[in-house]
Short mmCIF file of C-alpha atoms in Angstrom, two decimals:
data_model
loop_
_atom_site.label_atom_id
_atom_site.label_comp_id
_atom_site.label_asym_id
_atom_site.label_seq_id
_atom_site.Cartn_x
_atom_site.Cartn_y
_atom_site.Cartn_z
CA MET A 64 -92.16 26.37 -2.47
CA LYS A 65 -89.73 28.45 -4.73
CA SER A 66 -87.22 29.13 -2.15
CA HIS A 67 -87.44 25.00 -1.74
CA ARG A 68 -86.77 24.92 -5.60
CA ARG A 69 -84.52 26.41 -5.62
CA MET A 70 -82.73 25.29 -2.91
CA TRP A 71 -82.54 22.35 -4.86
CA ILE A 72 -81.39 23.19 -8.56
CA GLY A 73 -78.78 24.63 -6.65
CA ALA A 74 -77.71 20.92 -4.94
CA LEU A 75 -77.89 19.96 -8.30
CA VAL A 76 -76.22 22.30 -9.98
CA ALA A 77 -73.17 22.25 -7.56
CA ILE A 78 -72.99 18.15 -7.35
CA ALA A 79 -73.01 18.86 -11.51
CA ALA A 80 -69.74 20.80 -10.92
CA ALA A 81 -67.94 18.27 -8.63
CA GLY A 82 -69.09 15.77 -10.75
CA LEU A 83 -67.71 17.42 -13.50
CA ALA A 84 -63.93 18.13 -11.30
CA ILE A 85 -63.41 15.31 -10.22
CA PRO A 86 -62.21 13.85 -13.29
CA LEU A 87 -60.82 17.20 -14.44
CA LEU A 88 -58.31 16.85 -10.47
CA ARG A 89 -57.93 12.92 -11.66
CA THR A 90 -56.73 13.22 -15.01
CA GLN A 91 -53.67 15.70 -13.60
CA ASP A 92 -50.13 13.45 -13.38
CA PRO A 93 -48.98 14.60 -10.12
CA PRO A 94 -46.33 17.04 -9.45
CA PRO A 95 -43.28 15.46 -10.43
CA PRO A 96 -40.75 14.78 -7.69
CA ALA A 97 -37.63 17.23 -6.79
CA PRO A 98 -34.62 16.34 -8.15
CA GLU A 99 -32.10 14.27 -5.67
CA PRO A 100 -28.96 16.05 -5.46
CA PRO A 101 -25.96 14.82 -7.10
CA PRO A 102 -23.54 13.05 -5.32
CA ALA A 103 -20.66 14.19 -2.93
CA ALA A 104 -17.87 14.66 -4.96
CA VAL A 105 -14.39 13.77 -2.66
CA PRO A 106 -11.74 15.61 -3.41
CA PRO A 107 -8.98 13.52 -5.94
CA LEU A 108 -5.94 12.28 -3.86
CA VAL A 109 -2.78 10.70 -5.07
CA TYR A 110 -3.10 6.73 -3.65
CA ALA A 111 -0.20 4.83 -4.75
CA ILE A 112 3.78 6.06 -5.91
CA ASP A 113 6.68 4.78 -6.52
CA PHE A 114 9.94 6.00 -7.97
CA ALA A 115 13.27 3.63 -10.71
CA ASP A 116 15.12 5.60 -9.49
CA ASP A 117 15.88 9.96 -8.86
CA ARG A 118 14.13 10.87 -11.96
CA HIS A 119 11.41 8.24 -13.12
CA GLY A 120 9.02 8.00 -11.43
CA PHE A 121 5.30 6.46 -11.55
CA ALA A 122 2.24 7.16 -8.90
CA LEU A 123 -1.86 6.64 -8.93
CA TRP A 124 -4.93 9.88 -9.34
CA GLY A 125 -8.04 9.31 -8.39
CA ARG A 126 -10.98 10.39 -7.31
CA CYS A 127 -14.35 9.21 -5.99
CA VAL A 128 -18.49 10.75 -6.18
CA GLY A 129 -19.76 9.95 -2.68
CA GLU A 130 -22.21 7.07 -3.52
CA SER A 131 -21.44 3.94 -4.22
CA ASP A 132 -22.99 2.97 -7.13
CA HIS A 133 -20.95 5.53 -9.34
CA PRO A 134 -18.09 4.53 -10.64
CA CYS A 135 -14.22 6.56 -9.63
CA GLU A 136 -11.63 8.11 -12.04
CA SER A 137 -8.71 6.44 -11.95
CA ARG A 138 -5.29 7.87 -14.54
CA LEU A 139 -1.20 7.65 -13.59
CA LEU A 140 1.41 10.07 -13.06
CA VAL A 141 4.27 9.93 -15.00
CA THR A 142 7.52 12.29 -14.27
CA GLU A 143 10.49 11.67 -16.39
CA ASP A 144 12.89 14.41 -13.82
CA GLY A 145 11.78 14.01 -10.54
CA MET A 146 10.07 16.86 -10.84
CA ALA A 147 7.32 17.20 -13.63
CA TRP A 148 4.50 15.53 -13.71
CA ARG A 149 1.86 14.60 -17.03
CA SER A 150 -1.09 13.13 -16.18
CA GLN A 151 -1.26 9.86 -18.16
CA ALA A 152 -5.37 8.63 -19.47
CA PHE A 153 -5.60 4.36 -19.20
CA ALA A 154 -6.73 3.22 -22.71
CA THR A 155 -8.23 -0.11 -19.93
CA GLU A 156 -11.31 0.70 -18.43
CA GLU A 157 -10.80 -1.81 -15.92
CA LEU A 158 -8.17 0.56 -15.19
CA ALA A 159 -9.47 4.33 -16.12
CA SER A 160 -13.44 3.68 -14.18
CA PRO A 161 -12.87 1.29 -10.88
CA SER A 162 -15.28 0.85 -8.25
CA SER A 163 -12.88 2.03 -6.20
CA LEU A 164 -9.15 3.17 -5.64
CA VAL A 165 -7.02 0.55 -4.37
CA GLY A 166 -3.65 -1.43 -5.77
CA ARG A 167 -0.13 -0.60 -6.43
CA VAL A 168 2.07 0.69 -8.55
CA VAL A 169 5.35 -0.54 -8.77
CA ALA A 170 8.21 0.86 -10.80
CA LEU A 171 10.28 -1.60 -12.49
CA GLY A 172 12.81 0.10 -14.28
CA ALA A 173 13.59 0.65 -17.82
CA GLY A 174 9.79 1.52 -18.00
CA ARG A 175 8.88 -1.25 -17.38
CA VAL A 176 5.91 -0.84 -14.95
CA LEU A 177 3.26 -2.78 -13.01
CA LEU A 178 -0.18 -2.08 -11.50
CA THR A 179 -1.14 -5.24 -8.48
CA ASP A 180 -3.75 -5.37 -5.38
CA LEU A 181 -6.01 -4.15 -7.58
CA GLU A 182 -10.17 -5.26 -7.54
CA GLY A 183 -10.15 -9.09 -7.23
CA GLY A 184 -6.65 -9.03 -7.09
CA ALA A 185 -6.00 -8.12 -10.56
CA ARG A 186 -2.62 -7.48 -11.92
CA PHE A 187 -1.34 -5.67 -15.29
CA HIS A 188 2.05 -5.22 -16.82
CA SER A 189 3.31 -2.15 -19.20
CA ALA A 190 7.08 -1.79 -21.03
CA ASP A 191 6.61 1.42 -22.32
CA ALA A 192 6.18 3.70 -18.91
CA GLY A 193 2.44 2.77 -19.02
CA ARG A 194 0.91 3.37 -22.40
CA THR A 195 -0.57 0.57 -23.27
CA TRP A 196 -0.72 -2.03 -20.44
CA ARG A 197 -1.64 -5.86 -21.04
CA ALA A 198 -3.22 -8.64 -18.20
CA VAL A 199 -1.39 -10.66 -16.17
CA PRO A 200 -1.84 -13.57 -14.42
CA ALA A 201 -0.69 -13.68 -10.36
CA VAL A 202 -0.51 -16.90 -10.78
CA PRO A 203 2.77 -18.77 -11.54
CA ASP A 204 2.90 -19.80 -14.30
CA SER A 205 6.67 -20.81 -15.22
CA GLU A 206 9.80 -21.53 -12.80
CA VAL A 207 13.34 -19.98 -12.62
CA ALA A 208 16.72 -20.93 -11.57
CA GLU A 209 17.80 -16.71 -9.88
CA ILE A 210 15.98 -13.60 -9.58
CA PRO A 211 16.04 -11.91 -12.45
CA PRO A 212 17.97 -7.68 -12.16
CA ASP A 213 14.81 -5.09 -11.35
CA GLY A 214 13.05 -8.76 -10.44
CA LEU A 215 10.01 -9.00 -7.33
CA LEU A 216 10.46 -11.38 -4.62
CA GLU A 217 7.21 -11.96 -3.92
CA ALA A 218 5.27 -14.85 -1.65
CA HIS A 219 2.00 -15.96 -3.92
CA CYS A 220 -0.79 -18.65 -1.48
CA ALA A 221 -3.42 -20.77 -3.19
CA ASP A 222 -5.62 -19.80 0.39
CA ALA A 223 -5.46 -16.50 0.87
CA ALA A 224 -6.81 -17.24 4.07
CA ASP A 225 -3.75 -20.13 4.64
CA ALA A 226 -0.39 -18.96 5.39
CA GLY A 227 0.78 -22.12 4.95
CA SER A 228 -0.29 -22.33 0.88
CA CYS A 229 2.41 -19.47 0.56
CA ARG A 230 5.32 -20.55 -1.59
CA ILE A 231 8.17 -18.07 -3.41
CA ALA A 232 7.31 -16.87 -6.38
CA VAL A 233 9.48 -13.36 -9.00
CA THR A 234 7.84 -11.13 -10.59
CA LEU A 235 9.69 -10.98 -14.11
CA PRO A 236 10.13 -7.76 -15.19
CA ASP A 237 10.03 -8.05 -18.99
CA SER A 238 6.31 -9.44 -18.67
CA GLY A 239 5.11 -8.36 -15.43
CA HIS A 240 4.44 -12.98 -15.74
CA ARG A 241 5.56 -14.49 -12.26
CA ALA A 242 7.28 -17.48 -11.82
CA TRP A 243 8.44 -20.44 -9.32
CA LEU A 244 11.92 -19.66 -7.95
CA THR A 245 13.58 -23.39 -8.15
CA THR A 246 15.61 -22.82 -5.11
CA ALA A 247 13.31 -21.12 -2.25
CA PRO A 248 14.47 -20.72 1.51
CA ALA A 249 13.05 -24.05 3.32
CA LEU A 250 10.42 -21.59 5.57
CA GLY A 251 7.22 -21.84 6.75
CA GLN A 252 5.17 -18.64 5.91
CA PRO A 253 7.30 -17.23 3.98
CA SER A 254 7.57 -13.76 3.93
CA PRO A 255 10.63 -12.24 1.32
CA GLU A 256 11.48 -8.89 1.07
CA GLN A 257 10.76 -7.11 -2.56
CA ARG A 258 14.01 -6.17 -3.13
CA PRO A 259 16.74 -6.58 -2.20
CA LEU A 260 18.95 -4.44 0.39
CA ALA A 261 21.65 -2.50 -1.27
CA ASP A 262 24.00 -4.85 -1.10
CA GLY A 263 22.16 -6.91 -2.89
CA SER A 264 21.65 -9.49 -1.13
CA TRP A 265 17.96 -10.61 -1.34
CA TRP A 266 16.23 -11.63 2.40
CA VAL A 267 12.68 -13.37 3.34
CA ASN A 268 11.65 -14.00 6.51
CA GLY A 269 9.09 -17.29 7.94
CA ARG A 270 8.93 -19.97 10.63
CA ASP A 271 10.98 -22.96 11.04
CA ARG A 272 8.76 -25.68 9.74
CA SER A 273 9.84 -28.52 12.04
CA THR A 274 9.66 -25.64 15.55
CA GLY A 275 7.91 -22.91 14.25
CA GLN A 276 10.77 -20.02 14.92
CA TRP A 277 10.94 -17.40 12.90
CA SER A 278 13.97 -17.33 10.96
CA VAL A 279 15.79 -15.81 8.14
CA ALA A 280 17.27 -16.39 5.12
CA VAL A 281 18.96 -14.85 3.03
CA SER A 282 20.95 -14.88 -1.36
CA ARG A 283 23.73 -13.12 -2.06
CA ASP A 284 23.74 -15.19 -4.80
CA ALA A 285 19.86 -13.63 -6.27
CA GLY A 286 18.40 -16.58 -4.62
CA ARG A 287 20.06 -19.18 -6.23
CA THR A 288 21.84 -20.89 -2.30
CA TRP A 289 19.94 -19.27 0.95
CA SER A 290 21.56 -19.68 4.18
CA THR A 291 19.37 -19.07 7.13
CA ALA A 292 19.28 -18.49 10.66
CA VAL A 293 17.13 -18.44 13.78
CA LEU A 294 15.88 -15.59 15.12
CA PRO A 295 16.29 -14.95 19.02
CA PHE A 296 12.64 -14.19 20.13
CA PRO A 297 10.79 -14.37 23.38
CA PRO A 298 8.13 -16.59 23.86
CA VAL A 299 5.02 -14.34 23.11
CA PRO A 300 1.44 -15.22 24.31
CA ALA A 301 -0.71 -17.17 21.49
CA TYR A 302 -3.07 -13.79 21.72
CA ILE A 303 -0.59 -11.83 20.55
CA ARG A 304 -0.56 -11.70 16.73
CA VAL A 305 3.41 -11.47 14.98
CA SER A 306 4.02 -10.03 12.40
CA PRO A 307 6.84 -11.02 9.93
CA PRO A 308 10.76 -9.58 10.91
CA ALA A 309 11.26 -6.34 7.89
CA ILE A 310 14.81 -6.02 7.64
CA ALA A 311 17.07 -3.41 7.31
CA GLY A 312 20.91 -2.71 6.64
CA THR A 313 23.43 -3.68 3.69
CA GLY A 314 26.95 -5.57 4.34
CA PRO A 315 27.72 -7.51 7.80
CA SER A 316 24.95 -5.03 10.06
CA VAL A 317 21.62 -5.73 9.53
CA TYR A 318 18.82 -5.74 11.09
CA ALA A 319 14.63 -7.46 11.39
CA LEU A 320 12.07 -5.49 13.57
CA ALA A 321 9.28 -7.40 15.01
CA THR A 322 6.21 -5.76 14.91
CA ALA A 323 2.72 -6.94 16.52
CA SER A 324 -0.92 -6.28 16.76
CA LEU A 325 -1.72 -5.81 20.56
CA PRO A 326 -4.88 -6.22 21.80
CA ASP A 327 -6.29 -2.94 23.61
CA THR A 328 -4.66 -0.99 21.61
CA LEU A 329 -5.20 0.70 18.03
CA GLU A 330 -1.68 0.91 16.91
CA SER A 331 -1.61 -2.39 13.99
CA ARG A 332 2.35 -1.38 14.30
CA THR A 333 3.49 -1.92 17.77
CA LEU A 334 7.31 -2.17 17.58
CA LEU A 335 7.77 -5.25 19.46
CA ALA A 336 11.43 -6.37 19.66
CA ILE A 337 14.30 -5.31 17.09
CA PHE A 338 17.73 -8.08 16.26
CA HIS A 339 21.22 -7.14 14.71
CA SER A 340 23.35 -8.60 13.18
CA GLY A 341 26.83 -7.94 12.66
CA ASP A 342 27.75 -10.71 10.20
CA GLY A 343 25.87 -10.40 7.81
CA GLY A 344 22.55 -12.61 9.04
CA GLN A 345 24.53 -15.45 10.11
CA THR A 346 24.09 -15.17 13.87
CA TRP A 347 21.42 -12.70 15.74
CA THR A 348 20.65 -11.12 19.25
CA GLN A 349 17.63 -9.18 20.24
CA THR A 350 18.82 -5.69 21.71
CA TRP A 351 15.62 -3.89 22.06
CA ARG A 352 12.39 -4.92 23.37
CA ILE A 353 8.67 -3.32 23.31
CA LYS A 354 8.86 -0.98 26.57
CA ASP A 355 7.00 2.55 27.78
CA GLN A 356 9.40 4.43 25.52
CA PRO A 357 9.35 5.09 22.09
CA PRO A 358 9.41 4.19 19.46
CA ARG A 359 6.76 2.47 20.53
CA THR A 360 5.50 1.81 16.61
CA LEU A 361 7.20 0.92 12.89
CA GLY A 362 5.74 2.98 10.68
CA GLY A 363 6.38 0.84 7.05
CA ALA A 364 10.53 -0.20 6.53
CA ALA A 365 12.87 1.03 8.74
CA VAL A 366 16.26 3.27 7.24
CA VAL A 367 19.37 2.28 7.91
CA THR A 368 21.73 5.21 6.75
CA PRO A 369 25.58 5.40 5.57
CA ASP A 370 27.11 5.96 9.01
CA GLY A 371 25.30 2.96 10.74
CA ALA A 372 22.20 4.61 12.48
CA LEU A 373 19.41 2.33 12.89
CA LEU A 374 16.42 5.83 11.80
CA VAL A 375 12.88 4.64 12.70
CA ALA A 376 9.51 6.63 12.31
CA PRO A 377 6.59 5.94 13.47
CA ASP A 378 3.38 4.63 12.52
CA ASP A 379 0.95 7.94 12.41
CA ILE A 380 1.98 11.93 11.90
CA VAL A 381 2.97 13.19 14.80
CA GLY A 382 6.78 12.96 16.14
CA SER A 383 10.62 12.91 15.24
CA PRO A 384 11.76 9.86 13.59
CA TYR A 385 13.60 7.83 15.99
CA ARG A 386 17.50 7.03 15.33
CA SER A 387 20.27 4.49 16.92
CA ARG A 388 23.55 4.35 17.54
CA ASP A 389 24.16 1.43 19.20
CA GLY A 390 22.54 -1.46 17.05
CA GLY A 391 19.27 -1.25 18.30
CA ARG A 392 19.63 -0.72 22.23
CA THR A 393 18.61 2.61 22.82
CA PHE A 394 17.40 5.99 20.91
CA THR A 395 16.73 9.51 21.01
CA ALA A 396 14.25 11.81 19.00
CA ALA A 397 16.07 12.08 15.81
CA THR A 398 15.27 16.00 15.35
CA ASP A 399 17.32 16.57 12.27
CA ALA A 400 15.56 14.46 10.77
CA PRO A 401 12.64 15.56 8.55
CA ARG A 402 9.30 13.55 9.09
CA LEU A 403 8.71 10.16 7.40
CA ALA A 404 5.47 8.08 7.47
CA ALA A 405 4.42 4.89 4.99
CA VAL A 406 8.72 4.46 4.74
CA ARG A 407 9.11 1.53 1.71
CA ARG A 408 11.83 0.53 0.51
CA THR A 409 12.43 1.58 -4.28
CA ARG A 410 15.11 0.36 -6.24
CA THR A 411 17.05 2.75 -5.59
CA GLY A 412 16.47 4.22 -1.91
CA TYR A 413 14.16 4.77 -0.03
CA LEU A 414 10.69 7.04 -0.04
CA ALA A 415 8.11 8.38 2.78
CA SER A 416 5.14 10.37 2.67
CA ALA A 417 5.37 13.86 4.19
CA PRO A 418 2.90 14.06 7.02
CA ASP A 419 3.73 17.44 7.85
CA ARG A 420 3.05 18.75 4.49
CA PRO A 421 -0.72 18.53 2.38
CA GLN A 422 -1.52 15.09 0.66
CA GLY A 423 0.36 15.21 -2.23
CA HIS A 424 3.63 15.66 -0.42
CA TYR A 425 6.69 12.81 0.22
CA ARG A 426 10.35 12.36 0.19
CA MET A 427 12.68 10.65 -1.65
CA SER A 428 16.12 9.94 -0.84
CA THR A 429 18.64 7.07 -2.25
CA ASP A 430 20.35 6.92 1.16
CA GLY A 431 18.56 7.16 4.09
CA ALA A 432 20.08 10.21 5.27
CA GLY A 433 19.22 13.43 2.50
CA TRP A 434 16.15 13.53 1.65
CA THR A 435 14.26 16.02 -0.87
CA ASP A 436 9.93 17.00 -1.05
CA VAL A 437 8.53 14.88 -3.97
CA ARG A 438 4.96 17.31 -5.09
CA LEU A 439 2.64 15.54 -7.41
CA PRO A 440 -0.32 17.31 -8.79
CA ASP A 441 -3.99 17.33 -6.49
CA ARG A 442 -5.99 17.80 -10.53
#
């Protein structure tokens, strides 16, 4: 009997102890979750650059963290001697902390600079070398009879998805505002060269409104009058998307280079045809057509050097540029020229990425023949 009593007493004690322990366990907070690792940082990079001349330039520097909900950081880089760059913070939050690193910087000369193609189509203008900024509208709000010095020629489309809604506009260097050009060439789907060629001529390509043929218009009086000529473009299958031809040259010798996106290729700028004019754009002859020989792609703007040669950089980071000395009929590898990529025209020459150098290295030239290395800071 005593042993049974001890068993009951022991059981009661155990139950009581358990009953006391359960509330204690319930009142204890669960352990805190492990802290999330910080988002991975993406290495900083220079994602836009332009020069007003061989000494004065602007660039956009930025870096982001790995998560999309963390803002990026962006700064303006400025040089006044073509070599040393100073970093300048943006006072405007929209510019200092974008959600992604997009946009272009356009040097307009005399301390004037434009930021365009930003998120949401925003545009900002500075008249004091980037110290202060003012938002400017993308839609033209006035009209001009001629393109001012340092102006930009652009196409403004009422509907971004409809090339037929595009008209020629001028970006005014003093304010950054756009204005309609009073006398624009009568071309459909106009695509202008933003800057004039070295001889001061302005060029717009597009399609003839009645026939749909690719045509090129040129003005030698700052956009007051235009002369237009049809390119002898061969028939192209409808499934090939042809880009507006790019213009290169100076004086009477001018080239139009047509590119296209071809199906089943990874190259978006396949070189389709080259046209040459020896009379300043009045008449054109096709001198080159797509073939299984280089150059196969066009990496930005084509370059015409002082000796009349046509220099074409490939649209990748492999290989040398190709040079033609016979009006674009035949090409050979320009092994004596530096490696170039993403070539673009500036106010006073050319600027290109240096694909054989680390990120942040560029090459600049006033005539396309002699090139100077440009290195930007990465921190």
